[in-house]
XYZ file of C-alpha atoms in Angstrom:
450
model
C -87.512 -18.565 -52.333
C -87.875 -19.199 -48.600
C -90.832 -21.202 -47.356
C -92.360 -19.847 -44.180
C -95.071 -21.499 -42.146
C -96.255 -19.981 -38.888
C -96.140 -16.650 -37.120
C -95.534 -16.934 -33.396
C -96.832 -14.534 -30.792
C -95.485 -16.011 -27.601
C -94.062 -13.672 -25.031
C -90.919 -14.193 -23.035
C -92.952 -13.587 -19.923
C -93.023 -17.095 -18.580
C -90.187 -18.608 -20.507
C -92.563 -18.678 -23.366
C -93.030 -18.042 -27.124
C -95.507 -15.419 -29.391
C -99.066 -15.799 -31.670
C -99.202 -17.657 -34.960
C -100.749 -17.379 -38.355
C -100.127 -19.042 -41.681
C -98.808 -16.795 -44.424
C -98.085 -17.476 -48.055
C -94.561 -18.073 -49.348
C -92.980 -15.058 -50.992
C -89.809 -14.022 -52.771
C -87.394 -11.797 -50.892
C -87.168 -9.157 -53.627
C -83.937 -7.285 -53.842
C -81.962 -9.976 -52.023
C -79.862 -10.768 -55.078
C -79.022 -7.139 -55.651
C -78.075 -6.651 -52.030
C -75.893 -9.756 -52.000
C -74.110 -8.480 -55.108
C -72.830 -5.392 -53.347
C -69.102 -5.339 -52.741
C -69.594 -4.473 -49.059
C -71.692 -7.579 -48.499
C -69.067 -9.712 -50.219
C -66.373 -8.238 -47.994
C -68.342 -9.146 -44.896
C -68.884 -12.692 -46.143
C -65.161 -12.955 -46.888
C -64.480 -11.895 -43.301
C -66.761 -14.647 -42.006
C -64.993 -17.154 -44.243
C -61.568 -16.050 -42.958
C -62.648 -16.427 -39.319
C -64.294 -19.789 -39.989
C -61.148 -21.106 -41.703
C -58.859 -19.817 -38.935
C -60.954 -21.429 -36.171
C -61.041 -24.738 -38.071
C -57.293 -24.790 -38.548
C -55.919 -23.239 -35.354
C -58.328 -23.872 -32.480
C -56.732 -25.931 -29.696
C -59.098 -28.845 -30.356
C -60.596 -29.865 -33.690
C -64.098 -28.322 -33.850
C -67.092 -29.749 -35.680
C -67.896 -27.717 -38.775
C -71.638 -28.144 -38.233
C -71.370 -26.803 -34.682
C -69.398 -23.779 -35.858
C -71.996 -22.926 -38.507
C -74.884 -23.488 -36.084
C -73.255 -21.240 -33.482
C -72.696 -18.535 -36.091
C -76.363 -18.694 -37.125
C -77.495 -18.531 -33.497
C -75.283 -15.520 -32.825
C -76.549 -13.684 -35.903
C -80.200 -14.156 -34.917
C -79.808 -13.576 -31.196
C -78.198 -10.213 -31.903
C -81.313 -9.015 -33.762
C -83.838 -9.028 -30.900
C -84.801 -11.251 -27.943
C -87.320 -13.305 -29.947
C -85.444 -14.155 -33.141
C -83.568 -17.440 -32.856
C -82.392 -20.614 -34.557
C -84.036 -23.908 -33.638
C -82.308 -27.188 -34.354
C -84.463 -30.016 -35.729
C -85.389 -31.337 -32.276
C -86.303 -27.921 -30.885
C -88.385 -27.249 -33.995
C -90.221 -30.541 -33.519
C -90.828 -29.767 -29.822
C -92.255 -26.385 -30.790
C -94.655 -28.043 -33.229
C -95.786 -30.444 -30.493
C -96.348 -27.591 -28.067
C -98.460 -25.568 -30.468
C -100.448 -28.569 -31.709
C -101.728 -29.042 -28.175
C -101.560 -32.845 -28.337
C -98.888 -35.532 -28.181
C -98.224 -39.107 -27.159
C -97.591 -39.142 -23.423
C -98.751 -39.944 -19.908
C -100.878 -36.952 -18.922
C -99.036 -35.391 -15.979
C -97.941 -31.861 -15.214
C -94.450 -31.982 -13.704
C -91.627 -29.828 -12.399
C -88.074 -30.499 -11.227
C -87.507 -30.575 -7.456
C -84.252 -31.588 -5.750
C -83.070 -33.313 -8.916
C -86.224 -35.433 -9.243
C -89.386 -35.049 -11.288
C -92.285 -33.995 -9.076
C -95.871 -34.470 -10.189
C -97.840 -31.235 -9.947
C -101.036 -32.971 -10.995
C -102.220 -35.805 -13.230
C -104.599 -34.662 -15.962
C -108.114 -36.011 -15.691
C -108.908 -39.228 -17.575
C -105.324 -39.816 -18.779
C -103.089 -42.915 -18.468
C -101.246 -41.435 -15.487
C -104.462 -40.704 -13.585
C -105.861 -44.163 -14.359
C -102.601 -45.779 -13.185
C -102.890 -44.049 -9.821
C -100.200 -41.376 -10.183
C -100.915 -38.620 -7.650
C -100.003 -34.983 -7.114
C -96.860 -34.739 -5.007
C -95.376 -38.032 -6.254
C -91.621 -37.982 -6.953
C -90.532 -39.929 -10.028
C -87.085 -41.382 -9.352
C -86.674 -43.725 -12.351
C -87.973 -43.936 -15.904
C -87.860 -47.611 -16.814
C -84.496 -48.502 -15.237
C -82.864 -45.112 -15.766
C -82.277 -42.794 -12.809
C -83.944 -39.393 -13.135
C -81.240 -37.834 -10.955
C -78.900 -36.025 -13.322
C -81.486 -35.454 -16.077
C -82.834 -32.057 -16.978
C -86.606 -31.605 -16.858
C -86.675 -31.454 -20.667
C -84.789 -34.744 -20.932
C -87.144 -36.430 -18.482
C -90.240 -35.129 -20.284
C -88.842 -36.314 -23.626
C -88.452 -39.825 -22.214
C -91.999 -39.861 -20.842
C -93.451 -38.774 -24.171
C -93.411 -41.258 -27.015
C -95.391 -43.356 -29.429
C -99.014 -43.958 -28.496
C -99.555 -47.465 -27.132
C -96.020 -47.968 -25.827
C -95.488 -48.620 -22.092
C -93.120 -47.036 -19.588
C -92.339 -47.969 -15.982
C -92.243 -45.155 -13.428
C -90.535 -45.672 -10.085
C -92.376 -43.454 -7.617
C -91.533 -42.231 -4.155
C -94.679 -41.174 -2.282
C -94.998 -39.496 1.076
C -96.384 -41.933 3.649
C -95.151 -45.008 1.779
C -91.847 -46.371 3.039
C -90.391 -47.791 -0.161
C -90.487 -46.592 -3.778
C -92.810 -48.578 -6.014
C -93.276 -49.105 -9.753
C -96.237 -48.067 -11.881
C -96.617 -49.191 -15.489
C -98.252 -46.578 -17.712
C -99.150 -46.959 -21.385
C -98.806 -43.804 -23.454
C -101.902 -42.363 -25.127
C -102.840 -39.225 -27.056
C -102.696 -36.365 -24.551
C -104.429 -33.082 -25.283
C -103.037 -30.101 -23.418
C -105.886 -28.515 -21.494
C -105.530 -24.993 -22.809
C -108.896 -23.956 -21.339
C -110.351 -24.604 -17.885
C -113.706 -23.391 -16.644
C -115.932 -23.351 -13.578
C -118.969 -21.615 -12.113
C -118.267 -18.762 -9.700
C -120.904 -17.651 -7.182
C -123.687 -19.700 -8.845
C -124.147 -17.517 -11.927
C -120.742 -16.244 -13.126
C -118.914 -18.129 -15.892
C -115.171 -18.263 -15.180
C -112.889 -19.351 -18.045
C -109.143 -19.673 -17.675
C -107.109 -19.737 -20.938
C -103.602 -21.069 -20.264
C -102.138 -20.678 -23.758
C -103.180 -20.375 -27.387
C -102.647 -23.781 -29.005
C -104.560 -25.359 -31.867
C -107.002 -26.687 -29.254
C -107.824 -23.353 -27.589
C -110.826 -22.123 -29.561
C -112.469 -25.553 -29.461
C -111.850 -25.628 -25.713
C -113.369 -22.168 -25.321
C -116.483 -23.125 -27.293
C -116.900 -26.252 -25.168
C -116.452 -24.244 -21.961
C -119.084 -21.683 -23.016
C -121.533 -24.448 -23.937
C -120.931 -26.349 -20.679
C -121.280 -23.249 -18.504
C -124.419 -22.185 -20.367
C -125.926 -25.609 -19.754
C -124.896 -25.651 -16.104
C -125.988 -22.122 -15.200
C -128.717 -21.517 -17.777
C -128.480 -19.101 -20.696
C -130.814 -16.553 -19.056
C -129.165 -16.819 -15.648
C -125.506 -16.234 -16.588
C -124.552 -12.906 -15.047
C -121.359 -12.553 -17.083
C -117.996 -14.001 -18.041
C -114.596 -13.682 -16.375
C -111.843 -14.534 -18.869
C -108.565 -15.182 -17.051
C -105.480 -14.515 -19.209
C -103.046 -14.044 -16.348
C -99.628 -15.663 -16.920
C -100.730 -16.727 -20.407
C -97.548 -16.339 -22.507
C -99.321 -16.404 -25.868
C -99.544 -18.829 -28.755
C -101.150 -18.956 -32.169
C -102.331 -15.701 -33.717
C -105.144 -17.521 -35.486
C -106.377 -18.747 -32.113
C -106.169 -15.251 -30.601
C -108.412 -14.040 -33.434
C -110.860 -16.921 -32.889
C -111.006 -16.336 -29.126
C -111.623 -12.605 -29.630
C -114.321 -13.437 -32.190
C -116.194 -15.460 -29.558
C -117.045 -12.151 -27.829
C -117.413 -9.850 -30.862
C -120.052 -9.634 -33.573
C -117.830 -7.748 -36.002
C -114.809 -5.503 -36.365
C -111.042 -5.747 -36.511
C -109.240 -7.888 -33.949
C -105.618 -7.117 -34.794
C -103.401 -5.887 -37.617
C -99.771 -6.701 -38.373
C -97.315 -4.412 -40.148
C -94.040 -5.655 -41.552
C -91.023 -3.996 -43.070
C -92.813 -3.481 -46.387
C -96.251 -1.817 -46.618
C -97.614 -4.623 -48.818
C -97.066 -7.068 -45.963
C -99.633 -5.384 -43.709
C -102.509 -7.682 -42.740
C -105.799 -7.163 -40.903
C -107.726 -9.856 -39.053
C -111.440 -9.358 -38.439
C -113.846 -11.042 -36.033
C -115.935 -13.819 -37.504
C -118.625 -16.147 -36.269
C -120.498 -13.776 -33.960
C -120.631 -13.214 -30.195
C -121.176 -16.619 -28.570
C -121.885 -14.982 -25.192
C -124.914 -12.998 -26.429
C -123.622 -9.655 -25.189
C -123.193 -10.692 -21.554
C -120.760 -8.562 -19.482
C -117.124 -9.642 -19.772
C -114.156 -8.993 -17.487
C -110.666 -9.935 -18.713
C -108.016 -10.582 -16.039
C -104.397 -9.758 -16.971
C -101.044 -9.316 -15.255
C -97.344 -8.995 -16.064
C -97.305 -12.572 -17.336
C -99.988 -11.927 -19.970
C -98.088 -11.654 -23.231
C -98.491 -11.506 -26.977
C -101.602 -13.422 -28.071
C -103.099 -12.665 -24.646
C -102.488 -8.991 -25.259
C -104.152 -9.247 -28.677
C -107.350 -10.558 -27.061
C -107.279 -8.066 -24.180
C -106.525 -5.165 -26.538
C -109.243 -6.107 -29.027
C -111.974 -6.480 -26.421
C -110.830 -3.293 -24.679
C -110.776 -1.216 -27.886
C -114.235 -2.443 -28.894
C -115.457 -1.686 -25.353
C -116.688 -5.260 -25.231
C -114.865 -6.098 -21.994
C -113.424 -4.437 -18.935
C -109.749 -5.298 -18.505
C -108.799 -5.738 -14.842
C -105.440 -6.405 -13.189
C -101.972 -5.010 -13.815
C -100.009 -3.935 -16.898
C -99.274 -6.743 -19.353
C -95.866 -7.876 -20.622
C -95.675 -5.725 -23.761
C -94.827 -8.339 -26.409
C -95.909 -6.577 -29.587
C -93.920 -8.304 -32.328
C -94.619 -11.282 -34.568
C -92.193 -14.099 -35.313
C -92.359 -16.140 -38.522
C -91.217 -19.756 -38.399
C -89.167 -20.601 -41.508
C -88.313 -24.321 -41.808
C -84.841 -25.131 -43.166
C -84.467 -28.127 -45.422
C -87.203 -30.633 -46.185
C -89.837 -30.471 -43.429
C -87.394 -28.702 -41.134
C -84.761 -31.444 -41.200
C -82.147 -28.702 -40.698
C -84.180 -26.936 -38.046
C -85.932 -23.615 -38.484
C -85.581 -19.878 -38.040
C -87.828 -17.965 -35.686
C -87.558 -14.504 -37.219
C -89.250 -11.283 -36.125
C -91.083 -10.049 -39.229
C -93.808 -7.665 -38.038
C -95.341 -5.702 -35.190
C -98.984 -6.085 -34.238
C -101.490 -3.357 -33.439
C -104.808 -3.312 -31.609
C -107.968 -2.226 -33.512
C -107.457 1.421 -32.496
C -103.920 1.340 -33.915
C -102.092 0.977 -30.591
C -98.727 -0.740 -30.561
C -98.231 -2.497 -27.239
C -94.555 -3.241 -27.974
C -92.557 -2.521 -24.785
C -95.646 -0.771 -23.377
C -98.218 -3.437 -22.661
C -101.942 -3.114 -22.102
C -102.977 -0.852 -19.241
C -106.093 -2.277 -17.538
C -109.286 -0.257 -17.246
C -109.266 -1.148 -13.551
C -105.770 -1.402 -12.082
C -105.259 -3.789 -9.196
C -101.798 -5.226 -8.537
C -102.039 -8.606 -6.845
C -100.764 -8.737 -3.258
C -97.448 -10.591 -3.101
C -96.142 -12.854 -0.340
C -92.747 -11.886 1.082
C -90.829 -14.530 -0.884
C -92.301 -13.230 -4.148
C -91.439 -9.644 -3.221
C -87.830 -10.706 -2.700
C -87.726 -12.234 -6.198
C -89.265 -9.148 -7.766
C -86.769 -6.607 -6.475
C -87.626 -2.915 -6.307
C -91.293 -1.951 -5.893
C -93.039 -1.606 -9.245
C -90.470 -3.704 -11.088
C -91.460 -6.688 -13.158
C -89.992 -8.628 -16.024
C -91.337 -7.179 -19.247
C -90.519 -6.682 -22.900
C -88.915 -3.316 -22.136
C -86.498 -5.032 -19.731
C -85.197 -7.446 -22.391
C -81.837 -6.602 -23.908
C -82.107 -5.723 -27.589
C -85.902 -5.413 -27.653
C -87.565 -3.497 -30.489
C -87.881 0.110 -29.413
C -91.196 1.949 -29.294
C -90.546 5.622 -28.723
C -90.084 7.289 -25.369
C -93.195 5.895 -23.679
C -91.950 2.408 -22.894
C -93.224 0.963 -19.630
C -91.910 -1.404 -17.002
C -93.828 -4.557 -16.258
C -95.940 -5.711 -13.349
C -95.873 -8.850 -11.166
C -96.725 -12.153 -12.832
C -98.143 -13.780 -9.730
C -101.442 -15.584 -9.210
C -102.054 -16.985 -5.704
C -102.525 -20.750 -5.566
C -105.475 -20.289 -3.185
C -108.579 -18.523 -4.505
C -109.141 -16.866 -1.119
C -105.922 -14.855 -1.635
C -106.700 -13.852 -5.221
C -107.652 -10.177 -4.883
C -107.977 -9.664 -8.649
C -110.449 -12.511 -9.082
C -112.353 -11.412 -5.975
C -112.794 -7.906 -7.369
C -113.947 -9.283 -10.728
C -116.588 -11.403 -8.975
C -117.714 -8.461 -6.822
C -118.037 -6.240 -9.900
C -120.093 -8.883 -11.660
C -122.314 -9.269 -8.603
C -122.695 -5.512 -8.278
C -121.508 -5.517 -4.664
C -118.663 -3.199 -5.760
C -119.261 -0.333 -8.210
C -116.755 1.054 -10.699
C -117.345 3.445 -13.592
C -115.160 1.256 -15.825
C -117.651 -1.594 -15.426
C -121.181 -0.155 -15.664
C -122.649 -3.246 -17.315
C -122.783 -5.218 -14.094
C -124.700 -2.553 -12.246
C -127.211 -2.293 -15.094
C -127.715 -6.042 -15.185
C -128.115 -6.223 -11.412
C -130.840 -3.543 -11.408
C -132.700 -5.366 -14.177
C -132.441 -8.649 -12.280
C -133.816 -7.063 -9.151
C-alpha cells in the first residue's frame, strides 16, 4: 500500500507548483497482477541488465543511489511536465513553501550580478527591525561569500532555527563601505494575501499563492477592509490572481467559498471512476453579495484557475484580463520511506473541472472581459511573436485535451499602478465610469447609490 498525502495544483507558469488536498490511502488494485505479466518482467530484466552494465563498465565508478535516483527521475519526467521525483531536501522545501511559515529573516530576495539583492523586507520581521532595506546587496552570510552561491543555497543559509543569529554583510548605495547587520531568525509567515483600499470605497485583495495561510489571510483582509471602508459603503471587491501559480486545493475551495453561499467549486476525476471527488462551497458569502471582479493573466495557474472558474461559472464574479495558463491536472504527493526520508513522488493522478464541467487543461480560463496588459519593449522581446505566451499547451509532454487547446497570454503586471491597464479598467467598472455588459452589477449599484 502506498501512502499519499497532498494533491498539488501549482502551475508551471512562474516556475511554480499545482493545488492540494488530503486524500485517504488506498490500495493500487491490480498492481500485483500487472507485475506478474511476463512482459513486465522482461522490461524489468532489461532495466537490471542496463543498471549492471553501467555499474561495471562506465569509465568512472558511479554511485548506485545516484543511478537509481536518475532512473526514477527519468521515468517520471517522461510522463508529463508536472510529475517528478523530489529528494528528501526538495520534499522538505516543498512542505515549507506550502505551510506558509518558516524560521527566517523576513526578506524577499533575488539574485543580481552574483549577489543577493533585497527586493523588500517584510513588515515587522527581524530583517525590517534590523534596518535591512530594499535595494541592499548581501555580499556575505556570516563569513561566507555569497558570490558563487545559487539563490536557493543562499536562501537555505538565511533560513534556520528560530532564535539563532546570522550576520549579513551589506553593500548599500550611498554608503562607501560594506557593513554588517546581525539578525536573529524568527517565525516568518509568507504574506499570501495583501489588501488595500482603491478609490475610497473599493476593496482590493491580491492573493499571491495558495498556502495554508491563504484563507486566514483573506478573512483578515475582508474584515480589515470592511472596518476601514464601512460595510454599507464598500462598492465591491477586486480579487487579483495575476501571476498566482497556484497552491493548495483545499485553500482554493476555501477562497471560492468566501464569495459563494452554496454550490460546487471544483471536481476532480482520476483514472478510475470511483476516484472522482466533488468539493462544495461552505461557510457562506463573506462579502454579502457585493460585486466582484477577478483579475487574471497568463501567469494565473491551477488553484487560481479553480477560483476564477468557480466564480465565473456561478456568475458570482466578472473575470477580467487575459487567458490563464491552463494547468488543469492534479498532482498527488506520495512520501517515500518514513516521513519522506527517501524523498517523495509528485504524480499526476487526476484532472480538475469547473462547476459547469469545463476542463481548463491546456485551454485556460477565457475572461469575460478580455484586456491584454500593455507590455514595455523589453517584455515584448522576451515574449516573442505577438499573442504568444508560456502556457500549459506549450509544455512538452503535457496532457492533451482535444483539438481546442489554446496558447497562453502575457504574464506581466506593471510595477507602477499608473501603468496597470487591467486594474484601471476594473476600478472604472466598479465606479461605473466605464460600462460593460459583462459587468452589470456595478452600474446597478451606482444608480442605487445616486
